[in-house]
XYZ file of C-alpha atoms in Angstrom:
453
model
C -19.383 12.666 14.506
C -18.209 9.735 16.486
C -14.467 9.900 16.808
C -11.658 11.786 15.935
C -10.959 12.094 11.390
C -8.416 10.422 10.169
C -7.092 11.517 6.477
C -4.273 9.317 5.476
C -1.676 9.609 2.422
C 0.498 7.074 0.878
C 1.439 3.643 1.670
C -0.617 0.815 3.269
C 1.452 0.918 6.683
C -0.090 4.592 7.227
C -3.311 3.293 6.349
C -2.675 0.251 9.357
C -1.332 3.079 11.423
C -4.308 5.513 10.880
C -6.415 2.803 12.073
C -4.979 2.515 15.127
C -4.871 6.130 16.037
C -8.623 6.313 15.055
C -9.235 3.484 17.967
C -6.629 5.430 20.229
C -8.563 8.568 19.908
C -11.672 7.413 20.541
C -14.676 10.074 20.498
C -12.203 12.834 20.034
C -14.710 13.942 17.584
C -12.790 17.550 17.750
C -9.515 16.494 15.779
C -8.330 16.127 12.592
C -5.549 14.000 12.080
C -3.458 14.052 8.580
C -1.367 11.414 8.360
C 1.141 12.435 5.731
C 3.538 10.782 3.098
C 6.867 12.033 2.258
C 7.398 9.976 -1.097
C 7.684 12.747 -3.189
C 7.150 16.418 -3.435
C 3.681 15.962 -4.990
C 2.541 13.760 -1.360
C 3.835 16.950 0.415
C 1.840 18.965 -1.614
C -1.557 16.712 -1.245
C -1.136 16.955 2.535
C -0.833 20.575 2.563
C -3.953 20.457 0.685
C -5.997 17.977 2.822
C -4.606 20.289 5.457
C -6.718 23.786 4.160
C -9.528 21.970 2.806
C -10.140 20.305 6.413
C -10.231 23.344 7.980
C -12.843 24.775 5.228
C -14.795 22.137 5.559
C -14.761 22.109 9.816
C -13.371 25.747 10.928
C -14.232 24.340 14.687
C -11.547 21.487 14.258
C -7.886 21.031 15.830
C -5.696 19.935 12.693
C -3.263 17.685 13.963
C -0.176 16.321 11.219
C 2.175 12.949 11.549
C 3.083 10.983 9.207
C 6.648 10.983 7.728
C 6.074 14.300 5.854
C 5.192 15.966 9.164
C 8.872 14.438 10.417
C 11.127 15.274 7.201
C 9.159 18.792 6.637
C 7.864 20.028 9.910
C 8.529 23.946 9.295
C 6.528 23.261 6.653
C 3.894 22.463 8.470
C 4.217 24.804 11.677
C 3.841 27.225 8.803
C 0.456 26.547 8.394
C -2.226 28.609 10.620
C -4.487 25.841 10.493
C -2.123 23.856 12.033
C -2.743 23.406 16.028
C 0.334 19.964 16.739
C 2.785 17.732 15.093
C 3.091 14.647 15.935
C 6.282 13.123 15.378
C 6.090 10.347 13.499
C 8.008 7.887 15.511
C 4.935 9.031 18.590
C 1.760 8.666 16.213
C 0.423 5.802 18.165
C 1.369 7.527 21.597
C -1.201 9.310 23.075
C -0.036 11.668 24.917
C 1.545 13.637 22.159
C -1.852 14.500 20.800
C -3.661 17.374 22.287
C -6.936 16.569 24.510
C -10.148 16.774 23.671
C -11.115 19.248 26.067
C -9.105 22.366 25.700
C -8.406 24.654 23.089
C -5.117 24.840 21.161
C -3.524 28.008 19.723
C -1.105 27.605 17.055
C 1.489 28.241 18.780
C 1.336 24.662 20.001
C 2.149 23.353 16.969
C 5.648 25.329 17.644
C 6.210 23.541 20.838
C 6.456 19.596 19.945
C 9.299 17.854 21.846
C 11.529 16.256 18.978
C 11.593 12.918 17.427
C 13.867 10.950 19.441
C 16.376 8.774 17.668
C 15.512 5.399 17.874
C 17.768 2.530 18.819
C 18.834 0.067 15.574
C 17.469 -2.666 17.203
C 14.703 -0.926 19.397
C 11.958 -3.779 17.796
C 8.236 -2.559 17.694
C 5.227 -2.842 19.933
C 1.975 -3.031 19.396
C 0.241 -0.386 21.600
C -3.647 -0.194 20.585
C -5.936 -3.063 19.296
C -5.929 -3.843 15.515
C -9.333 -2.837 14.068
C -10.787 -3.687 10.502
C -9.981 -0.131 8.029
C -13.308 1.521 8.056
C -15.244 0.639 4.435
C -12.600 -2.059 3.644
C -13.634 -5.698 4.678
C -9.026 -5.976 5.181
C -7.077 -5.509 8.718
C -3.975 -3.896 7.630
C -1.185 -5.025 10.321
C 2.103 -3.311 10.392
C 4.646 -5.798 11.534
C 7.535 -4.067 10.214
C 8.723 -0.329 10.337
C 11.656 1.886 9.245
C 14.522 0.964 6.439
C 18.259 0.024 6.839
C 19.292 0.903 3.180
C 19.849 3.981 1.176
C 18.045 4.002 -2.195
C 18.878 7.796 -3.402
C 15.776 8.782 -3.883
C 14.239 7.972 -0.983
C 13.459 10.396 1.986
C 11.230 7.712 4.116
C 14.196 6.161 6.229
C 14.180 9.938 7.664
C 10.674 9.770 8.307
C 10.721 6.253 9.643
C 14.303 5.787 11.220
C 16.032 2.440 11.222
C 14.097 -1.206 10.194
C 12.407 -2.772 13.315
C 9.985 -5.723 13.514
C 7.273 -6.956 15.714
C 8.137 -10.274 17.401
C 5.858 -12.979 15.773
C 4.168 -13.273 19.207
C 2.786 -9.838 18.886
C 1.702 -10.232 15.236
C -0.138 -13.676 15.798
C -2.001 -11.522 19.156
C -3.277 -9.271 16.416
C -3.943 -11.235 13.873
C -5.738 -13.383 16.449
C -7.983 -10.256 17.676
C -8.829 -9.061 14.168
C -10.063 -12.535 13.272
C -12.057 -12.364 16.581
C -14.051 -9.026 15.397
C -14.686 -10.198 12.048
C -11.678 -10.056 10.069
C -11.368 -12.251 6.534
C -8.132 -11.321 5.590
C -5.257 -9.564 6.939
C -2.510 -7.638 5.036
C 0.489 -7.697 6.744
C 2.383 -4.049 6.222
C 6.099 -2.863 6.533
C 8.113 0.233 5.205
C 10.564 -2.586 3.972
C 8.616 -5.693 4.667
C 11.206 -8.072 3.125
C 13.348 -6.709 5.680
C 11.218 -8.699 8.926
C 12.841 -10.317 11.593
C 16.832 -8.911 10.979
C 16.600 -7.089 14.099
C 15.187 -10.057 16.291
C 16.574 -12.773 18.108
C 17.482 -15.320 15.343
C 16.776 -13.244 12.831
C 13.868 -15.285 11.538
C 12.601 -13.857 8.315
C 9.525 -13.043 6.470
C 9.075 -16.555 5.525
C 9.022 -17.607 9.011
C 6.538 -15.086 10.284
C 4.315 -16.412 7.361
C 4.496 -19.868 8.659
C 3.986 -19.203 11.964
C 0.537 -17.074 11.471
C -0.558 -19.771 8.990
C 0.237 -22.490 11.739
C -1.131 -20.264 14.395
C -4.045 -18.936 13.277
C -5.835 -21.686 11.344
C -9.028 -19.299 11.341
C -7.714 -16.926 9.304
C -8.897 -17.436 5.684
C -6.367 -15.084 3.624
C -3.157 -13.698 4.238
C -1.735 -11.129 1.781
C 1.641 -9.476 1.800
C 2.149 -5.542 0.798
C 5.881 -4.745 -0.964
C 8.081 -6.958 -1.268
C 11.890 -6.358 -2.102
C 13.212 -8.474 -4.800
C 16.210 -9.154 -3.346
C 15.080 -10.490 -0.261
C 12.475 -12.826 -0.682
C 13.734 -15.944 0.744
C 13.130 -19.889 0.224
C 10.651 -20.193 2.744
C 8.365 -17.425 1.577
C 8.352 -18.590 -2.151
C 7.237 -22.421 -1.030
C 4.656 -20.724 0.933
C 3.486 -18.788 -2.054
C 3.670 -21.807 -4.049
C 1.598 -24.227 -1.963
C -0.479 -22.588 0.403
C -3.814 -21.750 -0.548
C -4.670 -19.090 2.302
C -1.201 -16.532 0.923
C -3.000 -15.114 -1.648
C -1.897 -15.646 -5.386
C -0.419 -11.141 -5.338
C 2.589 -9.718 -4.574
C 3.312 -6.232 -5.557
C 7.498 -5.833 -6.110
C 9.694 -2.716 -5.543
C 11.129 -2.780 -8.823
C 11.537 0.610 -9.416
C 13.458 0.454 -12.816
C 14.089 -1.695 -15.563
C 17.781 -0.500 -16.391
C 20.650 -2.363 -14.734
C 22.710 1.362 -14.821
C 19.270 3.194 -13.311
C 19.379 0.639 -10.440
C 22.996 0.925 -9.864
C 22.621 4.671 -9.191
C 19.478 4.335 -7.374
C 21.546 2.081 -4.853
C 18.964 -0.846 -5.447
C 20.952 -4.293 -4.660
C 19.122 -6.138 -7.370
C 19.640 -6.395 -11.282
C 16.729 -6.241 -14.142
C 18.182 -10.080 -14.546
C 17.300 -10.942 -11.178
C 13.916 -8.856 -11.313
C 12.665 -10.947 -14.610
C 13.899 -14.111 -12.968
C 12.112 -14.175 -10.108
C 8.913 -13.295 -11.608
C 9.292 -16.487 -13.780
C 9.823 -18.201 -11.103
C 6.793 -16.857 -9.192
C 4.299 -17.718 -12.102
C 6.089 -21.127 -12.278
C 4.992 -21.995 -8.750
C 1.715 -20.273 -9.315
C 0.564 -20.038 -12.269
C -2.318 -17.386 -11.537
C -0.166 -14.846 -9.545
C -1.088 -11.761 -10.180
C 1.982 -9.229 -10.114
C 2.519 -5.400 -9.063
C 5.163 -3.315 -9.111
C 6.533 0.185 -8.655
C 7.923 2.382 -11.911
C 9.777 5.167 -11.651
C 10.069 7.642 -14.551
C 12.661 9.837 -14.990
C 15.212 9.402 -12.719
C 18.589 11.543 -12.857
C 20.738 10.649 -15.822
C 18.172 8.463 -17.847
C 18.098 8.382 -21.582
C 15.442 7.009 -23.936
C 17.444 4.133 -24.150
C 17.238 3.627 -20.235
C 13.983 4.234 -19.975
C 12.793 2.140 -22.926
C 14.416 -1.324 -20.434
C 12.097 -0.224 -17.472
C 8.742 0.597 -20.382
C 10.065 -3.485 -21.820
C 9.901 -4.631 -17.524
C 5.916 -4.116 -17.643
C 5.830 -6.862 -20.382
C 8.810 -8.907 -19.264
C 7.621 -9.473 -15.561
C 3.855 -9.234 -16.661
C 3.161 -6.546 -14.437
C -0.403 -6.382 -14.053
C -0.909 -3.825 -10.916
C 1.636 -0.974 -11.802
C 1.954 2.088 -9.257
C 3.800 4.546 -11.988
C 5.720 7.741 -9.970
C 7.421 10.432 -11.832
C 10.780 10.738 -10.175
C 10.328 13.485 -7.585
C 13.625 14.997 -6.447
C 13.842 15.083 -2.668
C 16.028 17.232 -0.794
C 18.630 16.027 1.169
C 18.946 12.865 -0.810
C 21.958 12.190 -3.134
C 19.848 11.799 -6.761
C 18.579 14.950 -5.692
C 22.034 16.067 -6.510
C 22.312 14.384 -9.917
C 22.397 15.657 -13.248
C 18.190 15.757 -13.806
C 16.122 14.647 -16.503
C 13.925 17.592 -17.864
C 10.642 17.777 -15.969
C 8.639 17.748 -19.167
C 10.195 14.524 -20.323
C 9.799 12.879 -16.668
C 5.946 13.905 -17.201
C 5.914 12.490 -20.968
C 7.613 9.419 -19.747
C 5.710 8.926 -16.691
C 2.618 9.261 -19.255
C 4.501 6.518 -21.262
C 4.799 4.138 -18.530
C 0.821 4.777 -17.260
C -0.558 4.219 -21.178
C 1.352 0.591 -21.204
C 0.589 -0.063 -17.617
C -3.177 0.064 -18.197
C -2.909 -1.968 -21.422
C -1.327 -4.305 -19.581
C -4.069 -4.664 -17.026
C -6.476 -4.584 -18.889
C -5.301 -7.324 -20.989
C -4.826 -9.141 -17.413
C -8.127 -8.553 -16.749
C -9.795 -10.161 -19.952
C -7.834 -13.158 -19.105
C -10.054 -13.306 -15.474
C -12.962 -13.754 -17.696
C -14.494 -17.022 -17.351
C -12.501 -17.748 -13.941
C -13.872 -18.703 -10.703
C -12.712 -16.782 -7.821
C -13.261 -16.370 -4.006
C -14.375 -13.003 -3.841
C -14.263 -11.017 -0.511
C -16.811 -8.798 0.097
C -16.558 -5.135 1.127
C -18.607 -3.532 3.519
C -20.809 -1.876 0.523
C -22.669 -5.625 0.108
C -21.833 -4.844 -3.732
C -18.159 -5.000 -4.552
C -14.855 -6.632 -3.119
C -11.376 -8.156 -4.421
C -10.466 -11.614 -5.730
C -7.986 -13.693 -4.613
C -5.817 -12.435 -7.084
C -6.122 -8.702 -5.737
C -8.716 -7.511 -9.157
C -11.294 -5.590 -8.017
C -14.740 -7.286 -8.485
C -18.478 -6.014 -9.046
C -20.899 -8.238 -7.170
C -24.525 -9.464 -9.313
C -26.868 -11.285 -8.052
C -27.739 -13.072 -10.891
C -25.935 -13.204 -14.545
C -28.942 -11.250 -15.767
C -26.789 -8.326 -16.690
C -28.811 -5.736 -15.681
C -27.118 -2.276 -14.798
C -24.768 -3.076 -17.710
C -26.286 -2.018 -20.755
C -25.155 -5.041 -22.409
C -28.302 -7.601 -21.837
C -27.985 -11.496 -20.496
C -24.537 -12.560 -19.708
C -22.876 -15.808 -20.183
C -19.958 -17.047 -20.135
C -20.287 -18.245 -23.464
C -20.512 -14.855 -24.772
C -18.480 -12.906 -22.349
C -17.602 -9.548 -23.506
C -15.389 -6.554 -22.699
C -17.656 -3.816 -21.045
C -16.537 -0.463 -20.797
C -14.174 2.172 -20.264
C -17.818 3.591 -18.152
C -21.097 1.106 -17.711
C -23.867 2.812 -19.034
C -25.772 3.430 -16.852
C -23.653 3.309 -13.827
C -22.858 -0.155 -12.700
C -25.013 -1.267 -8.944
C -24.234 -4.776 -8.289
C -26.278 -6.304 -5.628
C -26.416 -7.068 -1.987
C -24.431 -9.497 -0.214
C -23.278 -10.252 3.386
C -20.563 -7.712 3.989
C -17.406 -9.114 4.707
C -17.944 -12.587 3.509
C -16.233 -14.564 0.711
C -17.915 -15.917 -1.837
C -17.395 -17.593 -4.642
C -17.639 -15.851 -7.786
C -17.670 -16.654 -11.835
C -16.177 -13.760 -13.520
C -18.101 -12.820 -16.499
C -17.638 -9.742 -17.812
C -15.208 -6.431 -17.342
C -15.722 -2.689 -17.029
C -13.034 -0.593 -17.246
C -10.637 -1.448 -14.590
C -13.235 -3.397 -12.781
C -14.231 -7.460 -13.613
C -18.123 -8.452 -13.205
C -19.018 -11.544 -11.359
C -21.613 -13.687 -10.258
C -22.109 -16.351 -7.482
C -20.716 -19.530 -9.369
């Protein structure tokens, strides 16, 4: 072993976070730190999981849990005999609430975790350990936002997270800097409401400007990608920055949620399916080759077939690509939770529903790649890494087709490949973390084949 584990659950800002406790732990080869996600029930469940199968897998090991499951559920987790501390999740980067790596913990230390303190409205964030490149991923995952002012009532995470507080554009350019000085190729810039940047700072300068401002900054940086973005609050600046400059790449992924103006209303989300569909077209207007995500959720309190059949029509009518489907989990403590519910069988069904269209979609999406030339960045396996546009790409060599089972390739002849490559797909080996550019010529399942063009 060389450092402390890090097992992390949900969204991209744990991912940046887990990163940073990984470098803050250093050779504490002893710990295993879960860093949870309170989404839905099902996250809860996964953690709980990761939790006994950890300490199957090293019985020596101190289990350590943060994460925002580990703040909303900590009984939960004190529970659990393999648990030795809880970390509250507003103190995961803070060292000194994680136990040392030279004594022995009993588990009655999990028991005896001060509390999470409540955190000023306008506290701001810091940046407290050097940003490091995600182990296997070729990405530096930078959170530069944290926490959520608003209310959607579903949501648990503004309990996990507390109130919406950004990083000072100094501190992200710093970072951004000292990731492109170990290597870095692109940088995703990370938030629990990301749209939400630069409210609580002097000015209030928002997302747009902090885009700018690395761009100007840090001309070394070849790609800049965003993570969530609310519909509602993407502002001027951002979308002429999305239109025109080549380094923000062509993929945003939208917090949609629903397609049903009624759904949204009683989810508390402040923008309309109107609104939703319109800004898409206007995304693909300034950039034609945007590729678009989104998050679905099926089955939320009080929806009817008619309800849900406006948020199945959304995946065509904002061409949603990259869908992230969730079968509405109630949470407790939130007010849907309270709500007249939708049978759990027809939340599964529909969720189904949603996944089946989802994947036609992309995969129509992806048979439109086919012929396109792409800067690929490569991930740390030499083989494989993700296009501009945010597909995932296999990497040959040569357009030989070997590995595929389907003979030469060219783009001539193109052809769908797949659901499995028979036998299974090896690209071949190229400088790790580079970008280079690649001729699309084929697809395999949810994955498009390329060559050097």
């Amino acid at each position: 072993m060389s450092g402390a584990t890090l097992i992390s659950h949900g969204c991209r800002l744990n991912i940046a976070e887990s990163e940073k406790i990984a470098a803050m732990l250093g050779g504490a080869d002893d710990l295993v730190v879960v860093n949870s996600c309170a989404v839905t029930a099902e996250a809860v469940k996964t953690a709980r999981q990761a939790i006994r199968r950890a300490k199957r897998d090293r019985p020596e090991a101190r289990i350590v849990v943060t994460g925002c499951a580990a703040e909303t559920e900590p009984e939960t987790f004190r529970a659990m005999a393999e648990v030795s501390a809880i970390v509250p999740n507003t103190r995961k980067l803070d060292l000194s609430f994680y136990p040392s790596s030279q004594r022995k913990l009993g588990s009655h230390e999990a028991k005896a975790v001060p509390p999470s303190p409540e955190i000023p409205a306008f506290a701001g964030m810091t940046g407290t350990v050097a940003n490091v490149p995600r182990p296997g991923h070729a990405r530096t995952f930078l959170p530069v936002q944290n926490g959520c002012d608003h209310r959607c009532t579903f949501c648990i995470i503004p309990f996990g997270r507390g109130p919406s507080r950004s990083l000072p554009a100094g501190g992200v350019i710093e970072e951004i800097r000292a990731a492109v000085d170990q290597g870095t190729k692109e940088v995703v810039l990370t938030g629990v409401d990301l749209t939400a940047y630069g409210a609580d700072l002097p000015g209030q300068p928002a997302l747009g400007s902090l885009v700018a401002r690395i761009l100007k900054h840090v001309p070394e940086l070849p790609r800049l990608r965003l993570s969530s973005l609310d519909p509602c609050e993407v502002d001027e600046a951002l979308l002429d920055l999305i239109a025109y400059e080549p380094r923000l790449m062509p993929h945003v992924h939208l917090s949609l949620q629903a397609g049903d103006d009624m759904i949204l209303k009683r989810m508390k989300r402040r923008h309309s399916r109107a609104q939703a569909v319109e800004l898409v077209v206007r995304l693909k207007a300034l950039r034609p080759e945007i590729a678009i995500g989104a998050d679905l959720i099926a089955g939320f309190p009080t929806e009817d077939e008619a309800m849900f059949a406006n948020t199945l029509a959304l995946i065509d009518d904002c061409a949603i690509a990259l869908a992230h489907i969730f079968p509405y989990s109630p949470r407790a403590g939130t007010p849907a939770a309270r709500m007249p519910q939708v049978a759990r069988n027809v939340v599964k069904a529909r969720a189904a529903r949603l996944r089946e269209a989802a994947a036609g979609a992309k995969a129509a999406w992806l048979k439109e790649q086919v012929g396109q030339v792409t800067e690929v960045l490569v991930e740390l396996d030499g083989t494989s890494g993700h296009a501009a546009n945010f597909a995932r790409v296999c990497l040959l060599s040569s357009p030989s087709g070997e590995g595929l089972g389907v003979g030469p390739i060219h783009e001539r002849d193109a052809k769908y490949v797949g659901p499995t490559p028979t036998p299974p797909l090896k690209g071949r080996g190229f400088k790790a973390n580079s970008i280079v550019p690649t001729r699309i010529v084929a697809v395999s399942g949810e994955t498009l084949i390329g060559t050097p063009a």
